[in-house]
């Protein structure tokens, strides 16, 4: 009997403890209990852009395994790595410092699935003729750190041989798992046949000076690409950056020369800050949604500079829509991808408007932390315990029809809330400066567009055929292009704007000046390329005033009777749906 009583009491205690644990689990955060999560874990679904480990490019290498590459072999001091058939294989989690040269070999990470691996490149020169120079077969996450002041070089071969892995390896650095590049050294990646970096998971760059010169994609990412505090230069025969997930640029310097898109995402592009210079490309930034809330972005393109590309039909063989010239198939990779952002900024169309256009707040997002501030993250601590080890993707360019995902106008947009955007296109035909298949919304910042004005080029183009609108509520805009397809901001705007069409095209180098009723200059800028229409707006342009628009030696007084005013030779100009019609006041 006593035994049964004790068993009953034990059962009651177990039930009570289970209820307590359940209550704590469900309400722990309300009770002040902090949840600990491995923010570097591959399956982690938090909204942070960068973990503390991502940002730590100066970890202490004193306890790391030391490895010296010796031409066709390696000297290894410590456990967790071995040499096999021309490859340095890292098979366990931990920290590794690598220096020296391989004449024809590579570094392979093949560790347990839950392993975190830290690799510091401290003066590494590596050539691999038939495989990736660095190949990550398996790990949870790899941190590739460029040691302070070090120079590191990776050179891929002309093509893979039959000995190459059959896992889609197509890049000088190829990773099946999450990869972070950080540190304060430099890394050069060169190949005449491959992508620069391919990651089947996330790719994060938070430091260092990284140069990529390849014939394929510069960076090819299956999940998300995020960048901050780095100097990244990409010269690519195809896309500069191509991600299936989101692209987030928080800070740093990014310079791109590309045969196709400079930055392409199948999802979204978010620019929070940094200096971005696109020297040459077919299209500049292409994604379902494009949002700019900070930074200084300059794009030289041959087609659309910004393209929010929601699509609802059939696209033939993956080629651009009818009327667009495809990118040149023979696009060469320049030997020198020219000037740095600092050197080029003086040459670019780069005006300084009052206020600098930097007061706009980042857009609000319901499902993510978009403040741009890195999370506190976990401390570096000691590395995890050692664990146990364990053909190029080409775009479809055929002539067959390819059904595209149906995307509504609500799912694709361009939002500019801060920063500075400069768009330049001298040679394009039927190209757009800012092109959205949905809405174009400007709430802050400075936007400057100059397209050749005699080739059907539209400075602004919203998805009017599917109900899209163009609206402005803040910031400064001068957008110049061809009047035949010109669109301005619609009545949904809360800040006044003018769409002005010229009887005769203005010459390249003409100055556009907007004066208030008292003759005080509100905006003045020299436009690089000839144009026949201009969309202009600034916070000082208000309904009820009369202003003067001066283009070159010609000027005209314009009465601002509404938030959307059309003036000049308006019979050729268009408008966003619901907006002002040509010839209306």
Short mmCIF file of N, CA, C and O in Angstrom, two decimals, residues 43-164:
data_model
loop_
_atom_site.label_atom_id
_atom_site.label_comp_id
_atom_site.label_asym_id
_atom_site.label_seq_id
_atom_site.Cartn_x
_atom_site.Cartn_y
_atom_site.Cartn_z
N UNK A 43 19.68 26.39 -39.90
CA UNK A 43 18.22 26.42 -39.85
C UNK A 43 17.64 27.58 -39.09
O UNK A 43 16.43 27.67 -38.94
N UNK A 44 18.51 28.50 -38.60
CA UNK A 44 18.01 29.63 -37.83
C UNK A 44 17.20 30.56 -38.71
O UNK A 44 17.62 30.92 -39.81
N UNK A 45 16.00 30.94 -38.23
CA UNK A 45 15.07 31.70 -39.06
C UNK A 45 14.83 33.10 -38.51
O UNK A 45 13.80 33.69 -38.76
N UNK A 46 15.76 33.64 -37.74
CA UNK A 46 15.60 34.98 -37.19
C UNK A 46 15.74 36.04 -38.28
O UNK A 46 16.08 35.76 -39.42
N UNK A 47 15.45 37.29 -37.93
CA UNK A 47 15.45 38.37 -38.92
C UNK A 47 16.75 39.15 -38.94
O UNK A 47 16.88 40.10 -39.70
N UNK A 48 17.75 38.80 -38.09
CA UNK A 48 18.98 39.56 -38.05
C UNK A 48 19.76 39.40 -39.35
O UNK A 48 19.77 38.34 -39.97
N UNK A 49 20.41 40.46 -39.77
CA UNK A 49 21.23 40.39 -40.97
C UNK A 49 22.58 39.76 -40.69
O UNK A 49 23.09 38.98 -41.50
N UNK A 50 23.20 40.10 -39.55
CA UNK A 50 24.56 39.65 -39.27
C UNK A 50 24.66 39.22 -37.81
O UNK A 50 24.17 39.91 -36.92
N UNK A 51 25.30 38.09 -37.58
CA UNK A 51 25.56 37.66 -36.22
C UNK A 51 26.89 38.23 -35.76
O UNK A 51 27.67 38.79 -36.55
N UNK A 52 27.17 38.07 -34.47
CA UNK A 52 28.44 38.56 -33.94
C UNK A 52 29.60 37.82 -34.59
O UNK A 52 30.66 38.39 -34.83
N UNK A 53 29.44 36.53 -34.85
CA UNK A 53 30.49 35.77 -35.53
C UNK A 53 30.72 36.29 -36.95
O UNK A 53 31.85 36.33 -37.44
N UNK A 54 29.64 36.67 -37.65
CA UNK A 54 29.79 37.24 -38.99
C UNK A 54 30.67 38.48 -38.96
O UNK A 54 31.50 38.70 -39.85
N UNK A 55 30.49 39.29 -37.93
CA UNK A 55 31.17 40.58 -37.85
C UNK A 55 32.55 40.49 -37.23
O UNK A 55 33.32 41.46 -37.29
N UNK A 56 32.89 39.35 -36.63
CA UNK A 56 34.16 39.21 -35.92
C UNK A 56 35.25 38.73 -36.88
O UNK A 56 35.48 37.53 -37.05
N UNK A 57 35.94 39.66 -37.51
CA UNK A 57 37.03 39.33 -38.41
C UNK A 57 38.39 39.40 -37.77
O UNK A 57 39.41 39.35 -38.47
N UNK A 58 38.43 39.52 -36.45
CA UNK A 58 39.71 39.63 -35.74
C UNK A 58 39.78 38.64 -34.59
O UNK A 58 40.27 38.95 -33.52
N UNK A 59 39.27 37.43 -34.82
CA UNK A 59 39.34 36.43 -33.75
C UNK A 59 40.79 36.00 -33.50
O UNK A 59 41.64 36.08 -34.38
N UNK A 60 41.04 35.54 -32.28
CA UNK A 60 42.39 35.21 -31.82
C UNK A 60 42.83 33.87 -32.42
O UNK A 60 42.23 32.83 -32.13
N UNK A 61 43.87 33.86 -33.25
CA UNK A 61 44.31 32.62 -33.88
C UNK A 61 45.34 31.82 -33.08
O UNK A 61 45.89 30.83 -33.58
N UNK A 62 45.63 32.24 -31.85
CA UNK A 62 46.73 31.62 -31.11
C UNK A 62 46.51 30.13 -30.84
O UNK A 62 47.47 29.36 -30.77
N UNK A 63 45.27 29.70 -30.69
CA UNK A 63 44.98 28.30 -30.42
C UNK A 63 44.56 27.53 -31.67
O UNK A 63 44.17 26.37 -31.59
N UNK A 64 44.64 28.18 -32.83
CA UNK A 64 44.18 27.55 -34.06
C UNK A 64 45.19 26.53 -34.59
O UNK A 64 46.39 26.59 -34.28
N UNK A 65 44.71 25.63 -35.42
CA UNK A 65 45.58 24.70 -36.15
C UNK A 65 46.33 25.50 -37.21
O UNK A 65 45.72 26.24 -37.99
N UNK A 66 47.65 25.37 -37.27
CA UNK A 66 48.47 26.11 -38.23
C UNK A 66 48.78 25.21 -39.42
O UNK A 66 49.24 24.07 -39.26
N UNK A 67 48.56 25.75 -40.64
CA UNK A 67 48.77 24.98 -41.87
C UNK A 67 49.57 25.84 -42.84
O UNK A 67 49.21 26.99 -43.11
N UNK A 68 50.65 25.27 -43.38
CA UNK A 68 51.45 25.94 -44.40
C UNK A 68 51.37 25.15 -45.69
O UNK A 68 51.68 23.96 -45.74
N UNK A 69 50.91 25.82 -46.75
CA UNK A 69 50.85 25.20 -48.08
C UNK A 69 52.22 25.28 -48.71
O UNK A 69 52.86 26.34 -48.71
N UNK A 70 52.67 24.16 -49.31
CA UNK A 70 54.04 24.06 -49.80
C UNK A 70 54.08 23.58 -51.25
O UNK A 70 54.68 22.56 -51.58
N UNK A 71 53.42 24.31 -52.14
CA UNK A 71 53.47 23.98 -53.55
C UNK A 71 52.56 22.83 -53.92
O UNK A 71 51.49 23.03 -54.50
N UNK A 72 52.99 21.60 -53.60
CA UNK A 72 52.17 20.44 -53.90
C UNK A 72 51.92 19.58 -52.65
O UNK A 72 51.63 18.39 -52.74
N UNK A 73 52.03 20.20 -51.48
CA UNK A 73 51.79 19.50 -50.23
C UNK A 73 51.45 20.54 -49.16
O UNK A 73 51.33 21.73 -49.45
N UNK A 74 51.30 20.07 -47.92
CA UNK A 74 50.98 20.97 -46.83
C UNK A 74 51.57 20.46 -45.53
O UNK A 74 51.62 19.24 -45.28
N UNK A 75 52.01 21.38 -44.68
CA UNK A 75 52.46 21.05 -43.34
C UNK A 75 51.36 21.44 -42.36
O UNK A 75 50.91 22.59 -42.35
N UNK A 76 50.92 20.48 -41.56
CA UNK A 76 49.78 20.68 -40.67
C UNK A 76 50.25 20.51 -39.23
O UNK A 76 50.80 19.48 -38.87
N UNK A 77 50.03 21.52 -38.40
CA UNK A 77 50.41 21.49 -37.00
C UNK A 77 49.13 21.49 -36.16
O UNK A 77 48.56 22.55 -35.88
N UNK A 78 48.65 20.32 -35.80
CA UNK A 78 47.42 20.20 -35.03
C UNK A 78 46.49 19.17 -35.63
O UNK A 78 46.81 18.52 -36.65
N UNK A 79 45.33 19.01 -35.03
CA UNK A 79 44.36 18.01 -35.45
C UNK A 79 43.21 18.64 -36.22
O UNK A 79 42.95 19.83 -36.11
N UNK A 80 42.52 17.82 -36.99
CA UNK A 80 41.30 18.25 -37.68
C UNK A 80 41.45 18.41 -39.17
O UNK A 80 40.46 18.66 -39.86
N UNK A 81 42.67 18.30 -39.72
CA UNK A 81 42.88 18.48 -41.15
C UNK A 81 43.90 17.47 -41.64
O UNK A 81 44.74 16.96 -40.87
N UNK A 82 43.85 17.14 -42.93
CA UNK A 82 44.81 16.22 -43.52
C UNK A 82 44.98 16.54 -45.00
O UNK A 82 44.17 17.25 -45.61
N UNK A 83 46.05 15.98 -45.58
CA UNK A 83 46.37 16.19 -46.99
C UNK A 83 46.01 14.92 -47.76
O UNK A 83 46.36 13.81 -47.36
N UNK A 84 45.27 15.08 -48.91
CA UNK A 84 44.87 13.93 -49.69
C UNK A 84 44.79 14.30 -51.16
O UNK A 84 43.96 15.14 -51.55
N UNK A 85 45.67 13.69 -51.98
CA UNK A 85 45.60 13.82 -53.45
C UNK A 85 45.48 15.26 -53.93
O UNK A 85 44.63 15.59 -54.75
N UNK A 86 46.30 16.12 -53.41
CA UNK A 86 46.32 17.51 -53.88
C UNK A 86 45.34 18.43 -53.18
O UNK A 86 45.22 19.60 -53.56
N UNK A 87 44.63 17.92 -52.17
CA UNK A 87 43.65 18.72 -51.45
C UNK A 87 43.98 18.78 -49.97
O UNK A 87 44.28 17.76 -49.35
N UNK A 88 43.88 19.98 -49.41
CA UNK A 88 43.91 20.14 -47.97
C UNK A 88 42.48 19.97 -47.48
O UNK A 88 41.61 20.79 -47.80
N UNK A 89 42.21 18.91 -46.72
CA UNK A 89 40.86 18.59 -46.28
C UNK A 89 40.72 18.98 -44.81
O UNK A 89 41.47 18.50 -43.96
N UNK A 90 39.76 19.84 -44.52
CA UNK A 90 39.42 20.19 -43.14
C UNK A 90 38.19 19.38 -42.77
O UNK A 90 37.11 19.56 -43.35
N UNK A 91 38.36 18.49 -41.78
CA UNK A 91 37.33 17.49 -41.50
C UNK A 91 36.65 17.69 -40.16
O UNK A 91 35.75 16.92 -39.83
N UNK A 92 37.07 18.67 -39.39
CA UNK A 92 36.48 18.87 -38.07
C UNK A 92 36.23 20.35 -37.82
O UNK A 92 36.91 21.21 -38.37
N UNK A 93 35.25 20.62 -36.98
CA UNK A 93 35.00 22.01 -36.60
C UNK A 93 36.19 22.56 -35.83
O UNK A 93 36.97 21.81 -35.24
N UNK A 94 36.36 23.85 -35.85
CA UNK A 94 37.49 24.46 -35.16
C UNK A 94 38.03 25.64 -35.93
O UNK A 94 37.42 26.12 -36.89
N UNK A 95 39.22 26.10 -35.50
CA UNK A 95 39.87 27.26 -36.10
C UNK A 95 41.14 26.83 -36.80
O UNK A 95 41.93 26.03 -36.25
N UNK A 96 41.35 27.37 -38.00
CA UNK A 96 42.51 27.00 -38.82
C UNK A 96 43.10 28.27 -39.42
O UNK A 96 42.37 29.14 -39.92
N UNK A 97 44.43 28.39 -39.38
CA UNK A 97 45.14 29.49 -40.01
C UNK A 97 45.99 28.91 -41.13
O UNK A 97 46.81 28.02 -40.90
N UNK A 98 45.79 29.41 -42.36
CA UNK A 98 46.44 28.85 -43.53
C UNK A 98 47.28 29.92 -44.21
O UNK A 98 46.82 31.05 -44.42
N UNK A 99 48.51 29.55 -44.59
CA UNK A 99 49.40 30.44 -45.35
C UNK A 99 50.11 29.61 -46.41
O UNK A 99 50.05 28.38 -46.41
N UNK A 100 50.80 30.29 -47.33
CA UNK A 100 51.58 29.57 -48.33
C UNK A 100 50.89 29.48 -49.68
O UNK A 100 49.92 30.18 -49.96
N UNK A 101 51.43 28.57 -50.53
CA UNK A 101 51.00 28.50 -51.93
C UNK A 101 50.76 27.06 -52.35
O UNK A 101 51.51 26.15 -51.99
N UNK A 102 49.70 26.86 -53.16
CA UNK A 102 49.46 25.61 -53.87
C UNK A 102 49.50 25.89 -55.36
O UNK A 102 48.77 26.77 -55.86
N UNK A 103 50.35 25.16 -56.09
CA UNK A 103 50.47 25.39 -57.53
C UNK A 103 49.29 24.81 -58.30
O UNK A 103 48.90 25.34 -59.33
N UNK A 104 48.73 23.71 -57.83
CA UNK A 104 47.52 23.15 -58.44
C UNK A 104 46.83 22.24 -57.42
O UNK A 104 47.07 21.03 -57.37
N UNK A 105 46.02 22.82 -56.61
CA UNK A 105 45.33 22.09 -55.56
C UNK A 105 44.25 22.96 -54.96
O UNK A 105 43.99 24.06 -55.43
N UNK A 106 43.61 22.45 -53.88
CA UNK A 106 42.53 23.24 -53.31
C UNK A 106 42.35 22.94 -51.83
O UNK A 106 43.00 22.05 -51.26
N UNK A 107 41.46 23.71 -51.21
CA UNK A 107 41.07 23.54 -49.82
C UNK A 107 39.64 23.02 -49.82
O UNK A 107 38.76 23.63 -50.44
N UNK A 108 39.41 21.91 -49.12
CA UNK A 108 38.09 21.29 -49.06
C UNK A 108 37.65 21.21 -47.60
O UNK A 108 38.40 20.74 -46.74
N UNK A 109 36.43 21.67 -47.32
CA UNK A 109 35.84 21.51 -45.99
C UNK A 109 34.81 20.40 -46.07
O UNK A 109 33.84 20.49 -46.83
N UNK A 110 35.03 19.34 -45.31
CA UNK A 110 34.11 18.20 -45.28
C UNK A 110 33.99 17.75 -43.82
O UNK A 110 34.63 16.79 -43.40
N UNK A 111 33.17 18.47 -43.07
CA UNK A 111 33.04 18.23 -41.64
C UNK A 111 31.62 17.76 -41.33
O UNK A 111 30.79 17.59 -42.24
N UNK A 112 31.35 17.53 -40.05
CA UNK A 112 30.02 17.11 -39.65
C UNK A 112 29.01 18.20 -39.99
O UNK A 112 29.34 19.39 -40.06
N UNK A 113 27.76 17.79 -40.15
CA UNK A 113 26.73 18.72 -40.60
C UNK A 113 26.51 19.89 -39.63
O UNK A 113 26.12 20.98 -40.04
N UNK A 114 26.76 19.66 -38.35
CA UNK A 114 26.55 20.72 -37.37
C UNK A 114 27.82 21.49 -37.03
O UNK A 114 27.87 22.25 -36.07
N UNK A 115 28.87 21.32 -37.83
CA UNK A 115 30.17 21.93 -37.53
C UNK A 115 30.24 23.39 -37.97
O UNK A 115 29.74 23.75 -39.04
N UNK A 116 30.89 24.19 -37.14
CA UNK A 116 31.26 25.54 -37.54
C UNK A 116 32.78 25.56 -37.69
O UNK A 116 33.51 25.09 -36.83
N UNK A 117 33.22 26.12 -38.81
CA UNK A 117 34.64 26.09 -39.16
C UNK A 117 35.10 27.51 -39.42
O UNK A 117 34.49 28.24 -40.22
N UNK A 118 36.19 27.89 -38.74
CA UNK A 118 36.83 29.19 -38.95
C UNK A 118 38.14 28.98 -39.70
O UNK A 118 39.01 28.25 -39.24
N UNK A 119 38.26 29.61 -40.87
CA UNK A 119 39.48 29.51 -41.67
C UNK A 119 40.03 30.92 -41.87
O UNK A 119 39.35 31.78 -42.44
N UNK A 120 41.26 31.14 -41.41
CA UNK A 120 41.91 32.43 -41.61
C UNK A 120 42.93 32.28 -42.73
O UNK A 120 43.86 31.48 -42.63
N UNK A 121 42.75 33.05 -43.81
CA UNK A 121 43.73 33.09 -44.90
C UNK A 121 44.75 34.17 -44.57
O UNK A 121 44.42 35.35 -44.46
N UNK A 122 46.00 33.75 -44.42
CA UNK A 122 47.06 34.67 -44.00
C UNK A 122 48.19 34.65 -45.02
O UNK A 122 49.29 34.15 -44.76
N UNK A 123 47.91 35.16 -46.22
CA UNK A 123 48.89 35.14 -47.30
C UNK A 123 48.83 33.83 -48.06
O UNK A 123 49.79 33.06 -48.05
N UNK A 124 47.71 33.57 -48.73
CA UNK A 124 47.49 32.32 -49.47
C UNK A 124 47.43 32.62 -50.96
O UNK A 124 46.69 33.51 -51.40
N UNK A 125 48.22 31.87 -51.75
CA UNK A 125 48.14 31.91 -53.21
C UNK A 125 47.79 30.51 -53.68
O UNK A 125 48.51 29.56 -53.37
N UNK A 126 46.69 30.39 -54.41
CA UNK A 126 46.19 29.05 -54.73
C UNK A 126 45.62 29.03 -56.13
O UNK A 126 44.83 29.89 -56.52
N UNK A 127 46.06 28.03 -56.91
CA UNK A 127 45.52 27.79 -58.25
C UNK A 127 44.99 26.37 -58.31
O UNK A 127 45.62 25.43 -57.83
N UNK A 128 43.79 26.23 -58.89
CA UNK A 128 43.22 24.90 -59.08
C UNK A 128 42.67 24.81 -60.49
O UNK A 128 41.81 25.61 -60.89
N UNK A 129 43.18 23.86 -61.26
CA UNK A 129 42.84 23.78 -62.68
C UNK A 129 41.53 23.06 -62.95
O UNK A 129 40.92 23.28 -64.00
N UNK A 130 41.08 22.18 -62.04
CA UNK A 130 39.93 21.34 -62.37
C UNK A 130 38.91 21.23 -61.24
O UNK A 130 38.11 20.30 -61.21
N UNK A 131 38.90 22.17 -60.33
CA UNK A 131 37.95 22.14 -59.22
C UNK A 131 37.89 23.54 -58.63
O UNK A 131 38.63 24.44 -59.04
N UNK A 132 37.01 23.73 -57.66
CA UNK A 132 36.99 24.99 -56.92
C UNK A 132 38.27 25.14 -56.11
O UNK A 132 38.79 24.17 -55.57
N UNK A 133 38.78 26.35 -56.02
CA UNK A 133 39.95 26.59 -55.17
C UNK A 133 39.62 26.34 -53.70
O UNK A 133 40.43 25.79 -52.95
N UNK A 134 38.43 26.77 -53.29
CA UNK A 134 37.93 26.45 -51.96
C UNK A 134 36.55 25.84 -52.16
O UNK A 134 35.65 26.48 -52.73
N UNK A 135 36.37 24.60 -51.69
CA UNK A 135 35.10 23.89 -51.86
C UNK A 135 34.61 23.44 -50.49
O UNK A 135 35.31 22.73 -49.77
N UNK A 136 33.40 23.86 -50.15
CA UNK A 136 32.78 23.48 -48.88
C UNK A 136 31.73 22.42 -49.17
O UNK A 136 30.64 22.73 -49.66
N UNK A 137 32.09 21.16 -48.89
CA UNK A 137 31.17 20.06 -49.13
C UNK A 137 30.13 19.96 -48.03
O UNK A 137 28.95 19.71 -48.30
N UNK A 138 30.56 20.14 -46.78
CA UNK A 138 29.61 20.03 -45.68
C UNK A 138 30.14 20.73 -44.43
O UNK A 138 31.29 20.57 -44.06
N UNK A 139 29.28 21.49 -43.81
CA UNK A 139 29.50 22.13 -42.51
C UNK A 139 28.19 22.82 -42.18
O UNK A 139 27.29 22.92 -43.04
N UNK A 140 28.05 23.29 -40.98
CA UNK A 140 26.88 24.12 -40.69
C UNK A 140 27.12 25.52 -41.22
O UNK A 140 26.26 26.12 -41.87
N UNK A 141 28.33 26.07 -40.95
CA UNK A 141 28.67 27.40 -41.43
C UNK A 141 30.18 27.51 -41.43
O UNK A 141 30.86 27.00 -40.54
N UNK A 142 30.70 28.20 -42.43
CA UNK A 142 32.14 28.43 -42.55
C UNK A 142 32.40 29.93 -42.54
O UNK A 142 31.73 30.69 -43.25
N UNK A 143 33.37 30.35 -41.72
CA UNK A 143 33.80 31.75 -41.64
C UNK A 143 35.17 31.85 -42.29
O UNK A 143 36.15 31.29 -41.77
N UNK A 144 35.26 32.51 -43.42
CA UNK A 144 36.50 32.69 -44.14
C UNK A 144 37.03 34.08 -43.82
O UNK A 144 36.51 35.08 -44.31
N UNK A 145 38.07 34.14 -42.99
CA UNK A 145 38.59 35.40 -42.49
C UNK A 145 39.87 35.78 -43.21
O UNK A 145 40.78 34.96 -43.35
N UNK A 146 39.95 37.01 -43.68
CA UNK A 146 41.14 37.54 -44.34
C UNK A 146 41.98 38.24 -43.28
O UNK A 146 41.59 39.28 -42.74
N UNK A 147 43.13 37.65 -42.95
CA UNK A 147 43.95 38.16 -41.86
C UNK A 147 44.36 39.61 -42.11
O UNK A 147 44.53 40.04 -43.26
N UNK A 148 44.50 40.35 -41.04
CA UNK A 148 44.85 41.77 -41.13
C UNK A 148 46.07 41.98 -42.01
O UNK A 148 47.14 41.40 -41.79
N UNK A 149 45.92 42.82 -43.04
CA UNK A 149 47.03 43.17 -43.91
C UNK A 149 47.46 42.10 -44.88
O UNK A 149 48.39 42.32 -45.66
N UNK A 150 46.80 40.95 -44.90
CA UNK A 150 47.24 39.86 -45.78
C UNK A 150 46.71 40.06 -47.20
O UNK A 150 45.68 40.69 -47.42
N UNK A 151 47.46 39.49 -48.16
CA UNK A 151 47.03 39.46 -49.56
C UNK A 151 46.85 38.00 -49.95
O UNK A 151 47.76 37.19 -49.81
N UNK A 152 45.67 37.68 -50.46
CA UNK A 152 45.32 36.31 -50.79
C UNK A 152 44.79 36.25 -52.21
O UNK A 152 44.05 37.14 -52.64
N UNK A 153 45.14 35.19 -52.94
CA UNK A 153 44.79 35.10 -54.36
C UNK A 153 44.32 33.69 -54.69
O UNK A 153 44.99 32.71 -54.37
N UNK A 154 43.14 33.60 -55.35
CA UNK A 154 42.58 32.33 -55.80
C UNK A 154 42.34 32.43 -57.30
O UNK A 154 41.65 33.35 -57.76
N UNK A 155 42.90 31.48 -58.06
CA UNK A 155 42.76 31.49 -59.51
C UNK A 155 42.21 30.17 -59.99
O UNK A 155 42.81 29.11 -59.75
N UNK A 156 41.06 30.21 -60.66
CA UNK A 156 40.45 29.01 -61.20
C UNK A 156 40.97 28.68 -62.57
O UNK A 156 41.51 29.54 -63.28
N UNK A 157 40.79 27.42 -62.99
CA UNK A 157 41.26 26.98 -64.30
C UNK A 157 40.35 27.44 -65.42
O UNK A 157 39.32 28.08 -65.20
N UNK A 158 40.75 27.10 -66.64
CA UNK A 158 39.96 27.48 -67.81
C UNK A 158 38.64 26.71 -67.88
O UNK A 158 37.65 27.20 -68.40
N UNK A 159 38.63 25.47 -67.37
CA UNK A 159 37.42 24.65 -67.38
C UNK A 159 37.64 23.47 -66.47
O UNK A 159 38.78 23.06 -66.22
N UNK A 160 36.55 22.90 -65.97
CA UNK A 160 36.65 21.69 -65.17
C UNK A 160 36.90 20.48 -66.08
O UNK A 160 36.44 20.42 -67.22
N UNK A 161 37.60 19.50 -65.55
CA UNK A 161 37.83 18.26 -66.28
C UNK A 161 36.85 17.21 -65.81
O UNK A 161 35.98 17.45 -64.97
N UNK A 162 37.00 15.98 -66.35
CA UNK A 162 36.12 14.89 -65.93
C UNK A 162 36.31 14.52 -64.47
O UNK A 162 35.50 13.80 -63.88
N UNK A 163 37.37 15.01 -63.84
CA UNK A 163 37.61 14.71 -62.43
C UNK A 163 36.87 15.64 -61.48
O UNK A 163 36.89 15.44 -60.27
N UNK A 164 36.22 16.66 -62.02
CA UNK A 164 35.53 17.62 -61.16
C UNK A 164 34.33 16.95 -60.48
O UNK A 164 33.73 16.04 -61.04
#
